[in-house]
XYZ file of C-alpha atoms in Angstrom:
153
model
C -24.402 19.502 8.951
C -20.660 20.638 9.483
C -19.223 18.006 11.340
C -20.912 14.963 9.299
C -18.962 17.049 5.800
C -15.856 16.606 8.440
C -16.661 12.950 9.438
C -17.221 11.933 5.346
C -13.946 13.652 4.660
C -12.260 11.875 7.033
C -13.749 8.801 6.461
C -13.103 9.256 2.546
C -9.359 10.345 2.892
C -8.791 7.505 4.981
C -9.685 4.886 3.000
C -8.433 6.636 -0.541
C -4.876 6.967 1.416
C -6.213 2.802 1.892
C -6.690 1.609 -1.493
C -3.768 4.057 -2.310
C -1.355 1.885 0.018
C -2.575 -1.536 -1.286
C -2.262 -0.662 -5.115
C 1.104 0.928 -4.598
C 2.473 -2.152 -2.590
C 0.946 -4.072 -5.408
C 2.252 -2.774 -7.960
C 6.029 -2.626 -6.035
C 5.333 -6.116 -5.774
C 4.765 -7.069 -9.385
C 7.930 -5.014 -10.732
C 10.326 -8.049 -8.983
C 10.987 -10.633 -10.634
C 9.549 -13.548 -10.205
C 12.882 -16.016 -9.831
C 14.185 -13.716 -7.643
C 14.495 -15.139 -4.078
C 15.869 -14.608 -0.720
C 17.163 -17.017 2.432
C 15.310 -17.684 4.970
C 15.345 -19.269 8.361
C 17.984 -20.076 10.623
C 21.381 -20.065 10.440
C 22.075 -22.098 13.491
C 24.006 -25.467 12.669
C 21.501 -28.489 13.431
C 23.053 -31.715 15.369
C 23.946 -33.464 12.218
C 25.718 -30.552 10.737
C 22.711 -29.344 8.646
C 21.134 -25.409 8.625
C 17.572 -24.828 8.770
C 18.001 -22.110 5.518
C 15.147 -22.348 2.883
C 15.189 -19.889 -0.077
C 11.894 -18.309 -0.492
C 10.425 -15.776 -3.415
C 11.742 -12.346 -2.646
C 8.724 -9.896 -3.498
C 6.666 -11.483 -1.429
C 9.006 -12.074 1.500
C 8.488 -10.254 4.702
C 12.214 -8.401 4.309
C 11.265 -7.030 1.131
C 7.455 -5.656 1.975
C 9.189 -4.428 5.479
C 11.386 -2.295 3.530
C 8.402 -1.344 0.893
C 5.961 -0.273 4.005
C 8.822 2.253 5.147
C 8.844 3.974 1.755
C 5.324 3.141 -0.152
C 3.684 7.046 1.733
C 5.874 9.037 -0.021
C 4.259 7.873 -3.205
C 1.037 9.851 -2.007
C 2.304 13.127 -3.007
C 1.574 11.528 -6.862
C -2.214 11.626 -5.922
C -4.322 14.408 -6.444
C -7.999 14.622 -5.268
C -11.427 14.015 -7.586
C -14.676 14.534 -6.069
C -17.508 12.989 -7.889
C -20.065 15.254 -8.552
C -22.614 13.184 -7.848
C -22.088 12.276 -4.103
C -19.277 14.763 -3.241
C -17.322 12.060 -2.160
C -13.550 12.090 -2.476
C -11.421 9.341 -3.952
C -8.133 9.796 -4.968
C -6.651 9.127 -7.922
C -2.449 9.037 -9.369
C -1.831 11.355 -10.995
C 2.094 10.647 -12.664
C 1.789 7.544 -13.890
C 4.134 4.610 -12.987
C 4.341 2.972 -16.554
C 5.160 6.469 -18.921
C 1.383 6.692 -20.286
C -0.487 9.966 -20.332
C -3.462 10.370 -17.764
C -6.903 12.176 -17.868
C -6.358 14.546 -14.815
C -10.099 16.369 -16.107
C -11.640 17.228 -12.458
C -8.500 16.375 -9.913
C -6.784 18.435 -7.693
C -3.495 18.449 -6.973
C -2.266 20.829 -4.201
C 0.224 20.164 -1.409
C -1.998 20.195 1.499
C -3.522 16.827 -0.585
C -0.133 15.075 -0.930
C 0.267 15.547 2.553
C -2.626 15.004 4.506
C -2.734 11.385 2.239
C 0.486 10.600 2.975
C -0.361 11.306 6.806
C -3.154 8.786 6.867
C -1.204 6.350 4.724
C 1.619 6.306 7.530
C -0.780 6.016 10.108
C -2.360 2.981 8.232
C 1.174 1.636 7.542
C 1.967 1.536 11.310
C -1.677 0.684 12.648
C -1.973 -2.738 10.668
C 2.060 -3.574 9.340
C 0.970 -6.592 10.899
C -2.505 -7.488 8.957
C -0.689 -5.858 5.573
C 2.348 -8.370 6.041
C 0.633 -11.288 6.231
C -2.061 -10.820 3.925
C 0.698 -9.801 1.021
C 3.177 -11.893 2.216
C 0.214 -15.281 0.986
C -0.502 -13.107 -2.487
C -4.031 -13.283 -1.009
C -7.263 -12.216 -3.197
C -9.065 -8.434 -2.950
C -6.047 -7.391 -0.217
C -7.765 -3.935 -0.997
C -11.283 -4.814 0.216
C -10.428 -7.142 2.924
C -8.319 -4.599 4.684
C -9.275 -1.138 3.847
C -13.679 -2.141 3.674
C -13.189 -4.779 6.404
C -10.622 -4.004 9.081
C -9.824 -0.173 8.432
């Protein structure tokens, strides 16, 4: 029975970290001014004297997403662990709101071990699935959480 409980804990942690990672990335993307752009393309000059440079929205640019991926797992310290009383499955919820609203933290366990485990799982996912994350987020895909966390990871 013990190996099953440990395996489920690991699965709950991995799934929770993946979902928290995607939530954090999507929130950060939404905070960027939609009018902000970045130049992409080649800075080489074509034979006709022109350059192949295009402006793309900054929020979903590879440069911005890569920058976010490098620091997003630090946000895992703002999460706590909540255990479902019926199924005993663990989920991970924010304990510090992003917009300053009051949060209901009843039944949420907040400690350094939970945050460290969540951060480690987040970093593992971000590293292993970096290409998929960049691909899904750069094209404003629907259900990134389900596609990445339920089907891929």
